[in-house]
Short mmCIF file of C-alpha atoms and ligand atoms in Angstrom, two decimals:
data_model
loop_
_atom_site.label_atom_id
_atom_site.label_comp_id
_atom_site.label_asym_id
_atom_site.label_seq_id
_atom_site.Cartn_x
_atom_site.Cartn_y
_atom_site.Cartn_z
CA MET A 14 85.22 -3.94 -35.45
CA PRO A 15 85.54 0.12 -36.26
CA THR A 16 89.24 1.03 -36.42
CA LEU A 17 90.29 3.45 -33.98
CA ALA A 18 93.62 5.93 -33.60
CA ASN A 19 92.99 4.91 -29.81
CA THR A 20 92.24 1.86 -28.94
CA ASP A 21 92.43 2.62 -25.33
CA LEU A 22 88.74 4.00 -26.30
CA LEU A 23 86.98 0.43 -26.81
CA ARG A 24 86.22 -0.62 -23.20
CA ALA A 25 84.64 -3.96 -22.31
CA GLN A 26 84.38 -3.66 -18.79
CA LEU A 27 82.42 -2.06 -16.33
CA TYR A 28 83.50 1.04 -14.61
CA ILE A 29 83.09 1.25 -11.18
CA ASP A 30 84.77 3.43 -8.52
CA GLY A 31 87.66 4.49 -11.10
CA GLN A 32 88.32 0.89 -11.74
CA TRP A 33 87.75 -1.28 -15.17
CA VAL A 34 86.11 -4.18 -13.78
CA ALA A 35 84.64 -7.78 -15.27
CA ALA A 36 80.91 -8.68 -13.82
CA ASP A 37 81.22 -10.52 -10.84
CA CYS A 38 79.86 -13.49 -12.27
CA GLY A 39 82.36 -12.95 -15.15
CA LYS A 40 79.37 -13.30 -17.93
CA THR A 41 79.19 -10.82 -20.71
CA PHE A 42 77.01 -10.18 -23.70
CA ALA A 43 77.73 -8.93 -27.33
CA VAL A 44 77.57 -5.99 -28.82
CA THR A 45 76.87 -6.03 -32.26
CA ASN A 46 76.91 -3.70 -35.69
CA PRO A 47 73.21 -3.48 -36.78
CA ALA A 48 74.25 -2.64 -40.23
CA ASP A 49 75.44 -6.52 -40.86
CA GLY A 50 74.68 -8.24 -37.36
CA THR A 51 78.65 -8.51 -36.69
CA LYS A 52 79.83 -8.84 -33.57
CA ILE A 53 81.78 -5.82 -32.32
CA ILE A 54 82.99 -7.06 -28.83
CA ASP A 55 81.84 -9.06 -25.80
CA ILE A 56 81.51 -6.53 -22.42
CA ALA A 57 81.00 -7.25 -18.87
CA ASP A 58 77.16 -8.09 -18.44
CA GLY A 59 76.50 -6.00 -14.81
CA GLY A 60 73.67 -6.65 -12.88
CA ALA A 61 72.11 -5.33 -9.16
CA VAL A 62 75.38 -6.53 -7.08
CA GLU A 63 77.69 -4.41 -9.27
CA THR A 64 74.97 -1.39 -9.51
CA ARG A 65 74.65 -1.49 -5.81
CA ARG A 66 78.40 -1.41 -5.31
CA ALA A 67 78.67 1.92 -7.76
CA ILE A 68 75.99 3.63 -5.82
CA ALA A 69 77.92 2.91 -2.60
CA ALA A 70 81.11 4.43 -4.24
CA ALA A 71 78.78 7.34 -5.53
CA GLU A 72 77.79 8.12 -1.77
CA THR A 73 81.12 8.11 -0.69
CA ALA A 74 82.53 10.12 -3.22
CA PHE A 75 79.92 12.59 -2.85
CA ASP A 76 81.14 13.54 0.41
CA SER A 77 84.42 15.09 -1.03
CA TRP A 78 82.83 16.24 -4.80
CA ARG A 79 80.58 18.33 -3.37
CA LYS A 80 82.92 19.97 -1.75
CA VAL A 81 85.06 20.61 -4.41
CA THR A 82 84.95 24.24 -5.91
CA ALA A 83 82.59 25.33 -8.32
CA LYS A 84 85.82 26.49 -10.01
CA GLU A 85 87.65 23.23 -10.12
CA ARG A 86 84.74 21.17 -10.68
CA SER A 87 84.06 23.42 -14.23
CA ALA A 88 88.09 23.16 -15.06
CA THR A 89 87.79 19.11 -14.96
CA LEU A 90 84.69 19.16 -17.21
CA LYS A 91 86.37 21.71 -19.45
CA ARG A 92 89.15 19.23 -19.57
CA TRP A 93 86.62 16.63 -20.33
CA TYR A 94 84.89 18.54 -23.08
CA GLN A 95 88.69 18.80 -24.67
CA LEU A 96 89.30 15.22 -24.48
CA ILE A 97 85.84 14.07 -26.20
CA ILE A 98 86.26 16.93 -28.94
CA GLU A 99 90.06 15.78 -29.70
CA HIS A 100 88.63 12.03 -29.98
CA ARG A 101 85.75 12.69 -31.96
CA GLU A 102 86.65 10.81 -34.78
CA ASP A 103 86.85 7.53 -32.89
CA LEU A 104 83.97 8.48 -31.03
CA ALA A 105 81.85 9.15 -34.25
CA GLN A 106 83.57 5.98 -35.29
CA LEU A 107 82.10 3.59 -32.21
CA MET A 108 79.02 5.32 -32.57
CA THR A 109 78.40 4.20 -36.05
CA ALA A 110 79.53 0.93 -35.54
CA GLU A 111 77.41 -0.01 -32.49
CA GLN A 112 74.49 2.25 -33.33
CA GLY A 113 74.34 2.49 -37.25
CA LYS A 114 73.48 6.21 -38.24
CA PRO A 115 75.80 7.58 -41.01
CA LEU A 116 79.17 9.12 -39.83
CA ALA A 117 78.47 12.56 -40.71
CA GLU A 118 75.73 12.55 -38.01
CA SER A 119 78.01 10.58 -35.47
CA ARG A 120 80.34 13.33 -36.04
CA GLY A 121 78.00 16.02 -35.30
CA GLU A 122 76.46 14.14 -32.23
CA VAL A 123 79.74 13.97 -30.73
CA ASN A 124 80.00 18.07 -30.83
CA TYR A 125 76.55 18.29 -29.87
CA GLY A 126 76.84 16.10 -26.98
CA ALA A 127 80.47 17.61 -25.89
CA ALA A 128 78.62 21.14 -26.31
CA PHE A 129 76.62 19.93 -23.15
CA VAL A 130 80.12 19.39 -21.36
CA GLU A 131 80.82 22.59 -22.12
CA TRP A 132 78.08 24.51 -21.34
CA PHE A 133 77.45 22.74 -17.55
CA ALA A 134 81.18 23.77 -16.99
CA GLU A 135 80.38 27.16 -17.36
CA GLU A 136 76.84 27.26 -15.80
CA GLY A 137 78.42 25.10 -12.70
CA ARG A 138 80.16 28.74 -11.87
CA ARG A 139 76.46 30.83 -11.64
CA ILE A 140 74.81 28.50 -9.60
CA TYR A 141 72.91 31.47 -7.22
CA GLY A 142 71.03 31.72 -3.67
CA ASP A 143 69.04 34.42 -3.00
CA THR A 144 68.69 36.88 -0.02
CA ILE A 145 64.73 37.61 1.11
CA ASP A 146 63.55 40.33 3.64
CA ALA A 147 62.25 38.75 6.85
CA ASN A 148 58.95 39.83 8.17
CA ASP A 149 60.70 39.87 11.37
CA PRO A 150 63.12 42.18 12.27
CA ASN A 151 65.19 40.23 13.96
CA GLN A 152 65.90 37.75 11.01
CA ARG A 153 67.58 36.79 8.05
CA ILE A 154 66.77 34.58 5.41
CA ILE A 155 68.74 33.08 2.79
CA THR A 156 68.54 30.62 0.45
CA ARG A 157 71.26 28.24 -1.09
CA LYS A 158 71.24 25.58 -4.07
CA GLN A 159 72.91 22.61 -2.68
CA PRO A 160 73.59 19.11 -4.87
CA VAL A 161 71.02 16.60 -4.67
CA GLY A 162 73.03 13.73 -3.65
CA VAL A 163 73.85 10.61 -5.90
CA VAL A 164 71.54 10.58 -9.15
CA ALA A 165 71.07 7.52 -11.55
CA ALA A 166 70.52 7.86 -15.17
CA ILE A 167 69.47 5.51 -17.61
CA THR A 168 70.01 6.50 -21.18
CA PRO A 169 68.78 5.17 -24.72
CA TRP A 170 70.67 3.79 -27.60
CA ASN A 171 69.47 6.69 -30.08
CA PHE A 172 71.75 9.50 -29.07
CA PRO A 173 74.62 7.14 -27.32
CA ILE A 174 76.31 10.33 -26.18
CA ALA A 175 74.38 13.41 -26.41
CA MET A 176 71.66 11.84 -24.06
CA ILE A 177 74.87 10.79 -21.22
CA THR A 178 76.36 14.40 -21.62
CA ARG A 179 72.97 16.17 -21.08
CA LYS A 180 72.84 14.31 -17.90
CA VAL A 181 75.80 13.65 -16.27
CA ALA A 182 77.46 16.93 -17.10
CA PRO A 183 75.02 19.31 -15.08
CA ALA A 184 75.02 16.39 -12.35
CA LEU A 185 78.72 16.62 -11.60
CA ALA A 186 78.64 20.74 -12.37
CA ALA A 187 76.15 20.41 -9.73
CA GLY A 188 78.32 18.89 -7.34
CA CYS A 189 76.27 15.51 -7.65
CA THR A 190 78.01 12.04 -8.22
CA ILE A 191 76.13 9.75 -10.55
CA VAL A 192 75.73 6.15 -11.80
CA LEU A 193 75.00 5.55 -15.37
CA LYS A 194 73.48 2.39 -16.99
CA PRO A 195 73.31 2.85 -20.95
CA ALA A 196 71.27 1.07 -23.41
CA LYS A 197 72.62 -2.45 -24.02
CA GLU A 198 72.78 -1.80 -27.84
CA THR A 199 75.16 1.17 -27.32
CA PRO A 200 77.62 0.71 -24.47
CA LEU A 201 80.73 1.34 -26.23
CA CYS A 202 80.11 4.88 -26.47
CA ALA A 203 79.36 5.43 -22.66
CA LEU A 204 82.44 3.51 -22.00
CA ALA A 205 84.63 5.75 -23.81
CA LEU A 206 83.04 8.46 -22.22
CA ALA A 207 84.16 7.42 -18.72
CA ALA A 208 87.76 6.43 -19.94
CA LEU A 209 87.72 10.09 -21.31
CA GLY A 210 86.59 11.43 -17.99
CA GLU A 211 88.96 9.10 -15.99
CA ALA A 212 91.63 10.92 -17.93
CA ALA A 213 90.20 14.77 -17.49
CA GLY A 214 90.48 13.53 -13.46
CA ILE A 215 87.03 12.95 -12.64
CA PRO A 216 87.53 11.49 -9.32
CA PRO A 217 86.45 7.75 -8.59
CA GLY A 218 83.43 7.02 -8.00
CA VAL A 219 82.24 10.09 -9.12
CA PHE A 220 81.17 8.76 -12.54
CA SER A 221 80.33 5.22 -12.68
CA VAL A 222 78.97 3.09 -15.89
CA VAL A 223 77.05 -0.56 -15.31
CA THR A 224 76.92 -2.03 -18.59
CA GLY A 225 74.18 -5.08 -18.68
CA SER A 226 71.70 -6.79 -20.70
CA ARG A 227 69.09 -7.08 -17.79
CA ALA A 228 67.71 -3.60 -17.52
CA SER A 229 64.98 -4.35 -15.28
CA GLU A 230 67.69 -6.08 -12.96
CA ILE A 231 69.67 -3.00 -12.98
CA GLY A 232 66.91 -0.49 -13.11
CA ALA A 233 65.64 -1.91 -9.97
CA GLU A 234 68.43 -1.47 -7.74
CA LEU A 235 68.81 2.32 -9.31
CA THR A 236 64.84 3.06 -7.87
CA GLY A 237 64.80 1.27 -5.12
CA ASN A 238 68.14 2.14 -3.51
CA PRO A 239 67.31 4.67 -0.69
CA SER A 240 71.14 6.24 -1.50
CA VAL A 241 70.10 7.56 -4.82
CA ARG A 242 68.30 10.59 -4.25
CA LYS A 243 67.28 11.40 -8.50
CA LEU A 244 66.50 9.54 -11.24
CA THR A 245 67.08 10.93 -14.69
CA PHE A 246 65.53 9.26 -18.00
CA THR A 247 65.45 9.02 -21.43
CA GLY A 248 63.34 6.32 -23.35
CA SER A 249 60.02 5.21 -24.19
CA THR A 250 56.81 6.63 -21.99
CA ALA A 251 56.08 2.94 -20.79
CA ILE A 252 59.49 2.67 -19.26
CA GLY A 253 59.18 5.91 -17.70
CA LYS A 254 55.95 5.28 -16.27
CA THR A 255 57.64 1.79 -14.40
CA LEU A 256 60.13 3.58 -13.22
CA LEU A 257 58.29 6.51 -11.62
CA ALA A 258 56.18 4.25 -9.96
CA GLN A 259 59.81 2.38 -8.87
CA CYS A 260 60.93 5.59 -7.60
CA ALA A 261 57.76 6.55 -5.50
CA GLU A 262 58.60 4.65 -3.06
CA THR A 263 61.92 6.68 -1.80
CA ILE A 264 60.32 9.58 -3.29
CA LYS A 265 63.55 10.46 -5.39
CA LYS A 266 63.15 13.29 -7.99
CA THR A 267 62.93 12.31 -11.04
CA SER A 268 63.86 13.79 -14.54
CA MET A 269 61.80 12.44 -17.53
CA GLU A 270 62.44 12.42 -21.29
CA LEU A 271 59.93 10.22 -22.93
CA GLY A 272 58.25 9.76 -26.25
CA GLY A 273 56.83 11.85 -28.33
CA ASN A 274 54.14 12.08 -31.45
CA ALA A 275 55.54 15.25 -33.19
CA PRO A 276 53.38 16.91 -35.51
CA PHE A 277 54.78 18.87 -38.49
CA ILE A 278 52.42 21.46 -39.74
CA VAL A 279 52.57 23.22 -43.48
CA PHE A 280 50.42 26.33 -43.55
CA ASP A 281 49.45 27.50 -46.89
CA ASP A 282 51.75 30.93 -46.50
CA ALA A 283 54.46 28.46 -45.87
CA ASP A 284 57.89 28.62 -47.93
CA LEU A 285 57.55 25.28 -49.47
CA ASP A 286 60.90 24.45 -50.47
CA GLU A 287 61.99 25.70 -46.65
CA ALA A 288 59.28 23.25 -45.42
CA VAL A 289 60.63 20.19 -47.24
CA ARG A 290 63.88 20.91 -46.09
CA GLY A 291 62.65 21.20 -42.80
CA ALA A 292 60.63 17.94 -42.83
CA MET A 293 63.68 16.13 -44.25
CA ALA A 294 65.98 16.99 -40.95
CA SER A 295 63.40 16.52 -38.54
CA LYS A 296 61.93 13.20 -40.23
CA TYR A 297 64.93 11.28 -41.58
CA ARG A 298 67.47 12.22 -39.40
CA ASN A 299 68.95 9.25 -37.76
CA ALA A 300 66.26 6.82 -39.79
CA GLY A 301 64.14 8.45 -38.23
CA GLN A 302 64.57 6.93 -34.73
CA THR A 303 64.43 9.99 -32.32
CA CYS A 304 61.83 11.39 -30.07
CA VAL A 305 61.55 14.78 -31.64
CA CYS A 306 61.21 13.35 -35.34
CA ALA A 307 58.15 14.32 -37.24
CA ASN A 308 55.75 11.96 -36.86
CA ARG A 309 52.93 13.45 -38.63
CA ILE A 310 53.02 15.69 -41.74
CA LEU A 311 49.69 17.68 -41.55
CA VAL A 312 49.67 19.60 -45.15
CA GLN A 313 46.98 22.72 -45.56
CA GLU A 314 44.96 21.46 -48.49
CA SER A 315 46.05 24.10 -51.01
CA VAL A 316 49.62 23.16 -50.75
CA TYR A 317 49.12 19.45 -50.22
CA GLU A 318 49.93 18.30 -53.72
CA ALA A 319 52.98 20.81 -54.31
CA PHE A 320 54.19 19.63 -50.88
CA ALA A 321 53.94 16.03 -51.26
CA GLN A 322 55.82 16.14 -55.07
CA LYS A 323 58.50 18.10 -53.41
CA LEU A 324 59.09 15.80 -50.31
CA VAL A 325 58.97 12.57 -52.84
CA GLN A 326 61.59 14.14 -54.86
CA ALA A 327 63.82 14.89 -51.64
CA VAL A 328 63.17 11.41 -50.40
CA ALA A 329 64.51 9.86 -53.57
CA GLU A 330 67.55 11.48 -53.01
CA LEU A 331 68.72 9.95 -49.82
CA LYS A 332 70.92 6.98 -49.93
CA VAL A 333 70.31 3.65 -47.88
CA GLY A 334 73.18 1.60 -46.18
CA ASN A 335 75.69 1.01 -43.80
CA GLY A 336 76.76 4.34 -41.83
CA ALA A 337 80.16 3.76 -42.64
CA ASP A 338 80.09 4.26 -46.19
CA ASP A 339 80.26 6.97 -48.03
CA GLY A 340 77.35 9.44 -48.80
CA VAL A 341 75.02 7.13 -46.79
CA THR A 342 72.35 9.27 -45.00
CA ILE A 343 70.00 6.73 -43.74
CA GLY A 344 71.60 3.97 -41.65
CA PRO A 345 69.57 0.55 -40.46
CA LEU A 346 67.56 1.00 -37.58
CA ILE A 347 68.76 -0.52 -34.40
CA ASN A 348 67.46 -3.84 -34.89
CA ARG A 349 65.05 -6.62 -36.33
CA ALA A 350 62.16 -5.67 -33.78
CA ALA A 351 62.62 -2.27 -34.59
CA LEU A 352 62.36 -3.26 -38.50
CA ASP A 353 59.32 -5.29 -37.76
CA LYS A 354 57.58 -2.79 -35.98
CA VAL A 355 57.81 -0.18 -38.57
CA SER A 356 57.29 -2.41 -41.41
CA SER A 357 54.05 -3.46 -39.06
CA ILE A 358 52.83 0.01 -38.45
CA VAL A 359 53.23 1.10 -42.38
CA ASN A 360 51.22 -2.23 -43.28
CA CYS A 361 48.50 -1.88 -41.38
CA ALA A 362 48.39 2.32 -42.78
CA VAL A 363 48.25 0.89 -46.13
CA GLU A 364 45.58 -1.79 -45.49
CA ASN A 365 43.55 0.98 -44.21
CA GLY A 366 43.69 3.04 -47.34
CA ALA A 367 47.37 4.96 -46.62
CA GLU A 368 48.81 5.31 -50.74
CA VAL A 369 52.82 4.55 -50.73
CA LEU A 370 54.01 7.56 -52.88
CA ILE A 371 57.75 6.30 -52.57
CA GLY A 372 59.65 4.10 -50.26
CA ARG A 373 57.97 0.80 -47.93
CA GLU A 374 60.00 -2.34 -48.54
CA GLY A 375 63.12 -2.46 -47.17
CA SER A 376 65.80 -4.99 -46.91
CA ARG A 377 65.03 -7.80 -45.23
CA GLY A 378 68.16 -9.98 -45.21
CA ALA A 379 69.17 -12.47 -42.44
CA GLU A 380 70.76 -9.75 -40.27
CA GLU A 381 69.94 -6.72 -42.53
CA ASN A 382 67.81 -3.87 -40.61
CA TYR A 383 67.15 -1.50 -43.27
CA TYR A 384 64.01 0.38 -43.97
CA TYR A 385 63.86 2.72 -47.17
CA PRO A 386 62.53 6.25 -46.48
CA THR A 387 59.06 6.20 -47.06
CA VAL A 388 56.47 8.82 -47.28
CA LEU A 389 52.45 7.84 -47.16
CA ALA A 390 49.96 9.85 -48.44
CA ASN A 391 46.23 9.58 -47.44
CA VAL A 392 46.54 8.95 -43.98
CA ASN A 393 43.64 10.11 -41.52
CA GLU A 394 43.68 10.40 -37.91
CA ALA A 395 41.81 7.30 -37.50
CA MET A 396 44.85 5.18 -38.26
CA ASP A 397 47.42 3.85 -35.69
CA ILE A 398 49.92 5.50 -37.51
CA CYS A 399 48.84 8.83 -36.01
CA HIS A 400 49.13 7.66 -32.39
CA GLU A 401 51.94 5.42 -32.29
CA GLU A 402 55.70 6.46 -31.99
CA ILE A 403 56.55 5.59 -35.59
CA PHE A 404 60.48 5.78 -34.69
CA GLY A 405 61.52 4.80 -38.43
CA PRO A 406 62.31 7.01 -41.81
CA VAL A 407 58.11 7.08 -42.66
CA ALA A 408 56.37 10.20 -43.26
CA PRO A 409 52.49 10.06 -43.11
CA LEU A 410 50.77 13.02 -44.93
CA LEU A 411 47.56 14.34 -43.85
CA THR A 412 45.46 17.24 -44.82
CA PHE A 413 43.40 19.97 -43.25
CA HIS A 414 41.39 23.16 -43.99
CA THR A 415 41.66 25.70 -41.06
CA GLU A 416 44.39 26.68 -38.82
CA GLU A 417 41.69 25.62 -36.06
CA GLU A 418 41.73 22.01 -37.41
CA ALA A 419 45.30 21.84 -37.44
CA ILE A 420 45.68 22.91 -34.12
CA ARG A 421 43.17 20.36 -33.01
CA ILE A 422 44.72 17.43 -35.25
CA ALA A 423 48.31 18.55 -33.69
CA ASN A 424 46.90 18.57 -29.87
CA ALA A 425 44.95 15.08 -30.34
CA THR A 426 47.83 13.33 -28.40
CA PRO A 427 48.62 12.26 -24.86
CA TYR A 428 52.55 13.55 -25.95
CA GLY A 429 53.86 16.49 -25.85
CA LEU A 430 57.33 17.36 -26.86
CA ALA A 431 58.20 18.62 -30.08
CA ALA A 432 56.07 20.26 -32.80
CA TYR A 433 56.97 22.23 -35.87
CA PHE A 434 55.27 24.31 -38.22
CA TYR A 435 55.57 26.13 -41.11
CA ALA A 436 54.40 29.72 -41.83
CA ARG A 437 54.89 33.60 -42.43
CA ASP A 438 52.12 35.80 -41.22
CA ILE A 439 53.12 36.64 -38.21
CA GLY A 440 49.76 36.51 -36.74
CA ARG A 441 49.18 33.07 -37.14
CA VAL A 442 53.04 32.10 -36.06
CA SER A 443 52.08 33.90 -32.72
CA ARG A 444 48.60 32.16 -32.48
CA VAL A 445 49.62 28.71 -33.62
CA SER A 446 52.92 28.67 -31.44
CA GLU A 447 50.88 29.57 -28.21
CA ALA A 448 48.60 27.04 -29.20
CA LEU A 449 50.35 24.03 -29.59
CA ASP A 450 50.66 22.07 -26.34
CA TYR A 451 54.44 20.97 -26.97
CA GLY A 452 57.70 21.94 -25.18
CA ILE A 453 59.39 22.49 -27.73
CA VAL A 454 57.98 24.43 -30.80
CA GLY A 455 59.89 24.38 -34.04
CA VAL A 456 59.08 27.57 -36.20
CA ASN A 457 60.23 27.68 -39.72
CA GLU A 458 62.92 25.08 -38.46
CA GLY A 459 63.24 21.33 -38.46
CA ILE A 460 66.41 20.97 -36.27
CA ILE A 461 65.56 22.53 -32.68
CA SER A 462 67.96 20.84 -30.56
CA THR A 463 70.97 23.10 -28.72
CA GLU A 464 72.50 23.01 -25.78
CA VAL A 465 71.83 26.46 -24.90
CA ALA A 466 67.62 25.73 -24.96
CA PRO A 467 65.58 23.83 -22.64
CA PHE A 468 64.72 20.60 -24.09
CA GLY A 469 61.89 18.38 -22.53
CA GLY A 470 57.88 17.43 -22.94
CA MET A 471 54.82 18.35 -21.46
CA LYS A 472 52.08 15.50 -20.78
CA GLU A 473 53.23 12.34 -21.30
CA SER A 474 56.68 13.08 -22.85
CA GLY A 475 58.01 13.78 -19.42
CA ILE A 476 59.07 16.29 -16.64
CA GLY A 477 62.18 18.35 -16.35
CA ARG A 478 63.87 20.32 -18.96
CA GLU A 479 67.42 19.50 -20.66
CA GLY A 480 70.01 22.06 -21.23
CA SER A 481 70.32 25.57 -20.90
CA LYS A 482 70.40 27.39 -17.35
CA TYR A 483 67.13 25.48 -16.72
CA GLY A 484 69.25 21.77 -17.22
CA ILE A 485 70.89 22.57 -13.91
CA GLU A 486 68.37 23.08 -11.63
CA ASP A 487 66.95 19.82 -11.53
CA TYR A 488 70.13 18.54 -10.01
CA LEU A 489 69.81 20.79 -7.27
CA GLU A 490 67.85 21.15 -3.91
CA ILE A 491 66.84 24.58 -2.81
CA LYS A 492 67.52 25.05 1.11
CA TYR A 493 66.43 28.06 3.28
CA VAL A 494 68.29 29.17 6.22
CA CYS A 495 66.65 31.30 8.69
CA LEU A 496 69.29 33.26 10.87
CA GLY A 497 67.14 34.88 14.19
CA GLY A 498 68.02 36.33 17.00
CA VAL A 499 69.99 39.13 14.73
CA ASN A 500 69.22 41.97 17.45
CA ARG A 501 69.68 40.07 20.38
P1 LIG B 630 64.08 2.23 -26.39
O1 LIG B 630 62.54 1.87 -27.27
O2 LIG B 630 64.67 3.52 -26.55
O3 LIG B 630 65.04 1.01 -26.21
P2 LIG B 630 63.47 1.91 -23.93
O4 LIG B 630 62.54 2.82 -22.84
O5 LIG B 630 62.85 0.62 -23.81
O6 LIG B 630 63.39 2.63 -25.07
O7 LIG B 630 64.49 2.31 -23.23
C1 LIG B 630 65.63 3.10 -22.81
C2 LIG B 630 66.57 2.70 -21.53
O8 LIG B 630 65.73 2.52 -20.34
C3 LIG B 630 67.52 2.02 -22.19
O9 LIG B 630 68.51 1.92 -21.38
C4 LIG B 630 66.88 0.38 -21.38
O10 LIG B 630 68.15 -0.70 -21.36
C5 LIG B 630 66.12 0.72 -20.27
N1 LIG B 630 65.47 0.07 -19.46
C6 LIG B 630 64.08 -0.71 -20.21
N2 LIG B 630 63.33 -1.21 -19.56
C7 LIG B 630 63.80 -1.13 -18.00
C8 LIG B 630 62.92 -1.36 -16.86
N3 LIG B 630 62.48 -2.05 -16.52
N4 LIG B 630 64.07 -0.75 -15.93
C9 LIG B 630 65.05 -0.12 -16.18
N5 LIG B 630 65.70 0.41 -17.28
C10 LIG B 630 65.06 -0.19 -18.31
#
């Protein structure tokens, strides 16, 4: 159990229509610490009935929240932002306990997550329509942007705060109301955010949280209920496809942040030390459990040996352990299934000829989910590791000869979320950044997430953008009003 300065932030109930309530049936499920398998707390196990109630409350609340002025909504969001920042340490402790990431990363995520609330508090005041010259002199044409209505959000466990604020903040700023189903692995941060939102004055029903272990039951209600006008989802491509299909019946708007298979390309004109720093940040953050983590490291042949050597040296300095302990840089994977999946991907690559330069075997104690940071050489495109999202601290190295070959390999995937490359030649920088079929491209940079820029994928990595001035558009409908009879 994490030690919190404000114990009020540790919540175990559903938050529906401004009330903290148990599941109707009284059922609970355990939230555990991935570092050692210990139980943190039992929390309410909601299902379809509770979700339906939250949606009904959101529909009622929408009538009044949409009429609140943008300035007032902004003020509420700014209070929420302040409270998140004030409670940063408690939120970070909760996050490391339920998710496993090192405390320094958790503190960073609280800042990053809060930044979306601050940003959209500001953007919500800058929603503009147009006036358009009509073909008919008797007409005037105006457009206005209106909130889409009740929103449903489904979020993953790898960023237990940021993936929520990216969705909830623009929705509320736009005048929508929202029902959130967080991942069952990390519901405590979601409930703590709701408690802080309540303290900030977000009215009942405007933001509800339904925690539960039966994701498909809650998901069926969120996607099937005609009162929900939009679904925003972050998670795997497979579940995203299921949810898109479910939303088709009631033609909901959707935003989808799905899987990735990020290439990280090191050209022969790169600053190799910088490239190693970027690769470390992009690959090993959150123990490799992000959708923008480098998944395939492509290195031009002439610099391959030097890069591999420097990377191995840097990896040797990582410290694996409980994220709550000082100096730890790689925490546990989220659960045993994740550990088994990473092991199996690596073992399969090794059986097919990949060479382990460092790492591979993790701790496999009964309740321990550690995988040691690994670098694999001699990887080639035919191996499964180049086509699956690894979601673990494993860096597969491939070589290439020419720019064209690097681009071809990089784009040979149905995914298109993030790509990275290191090069100094200005012509190459322009050519490669244009040729990569990815929504986000980091050039000489391994960390690309920020609230001020549009985050999102092409191809099977998703639909829509989060953050930036574009992030609020997904929560707005454009209405065109034609004013006739002007001269009569
Ligand atoms: P991950 O591999 O990151 O867990 P998932 O796509 O399985 O990715 O999960 C992301 C979110 O989607 C989680 O909140 C999870 O509970 C939820 N989820 C999983 N399956 C379904 C489903 N069938 N319907 C609705 N939500 C689901």
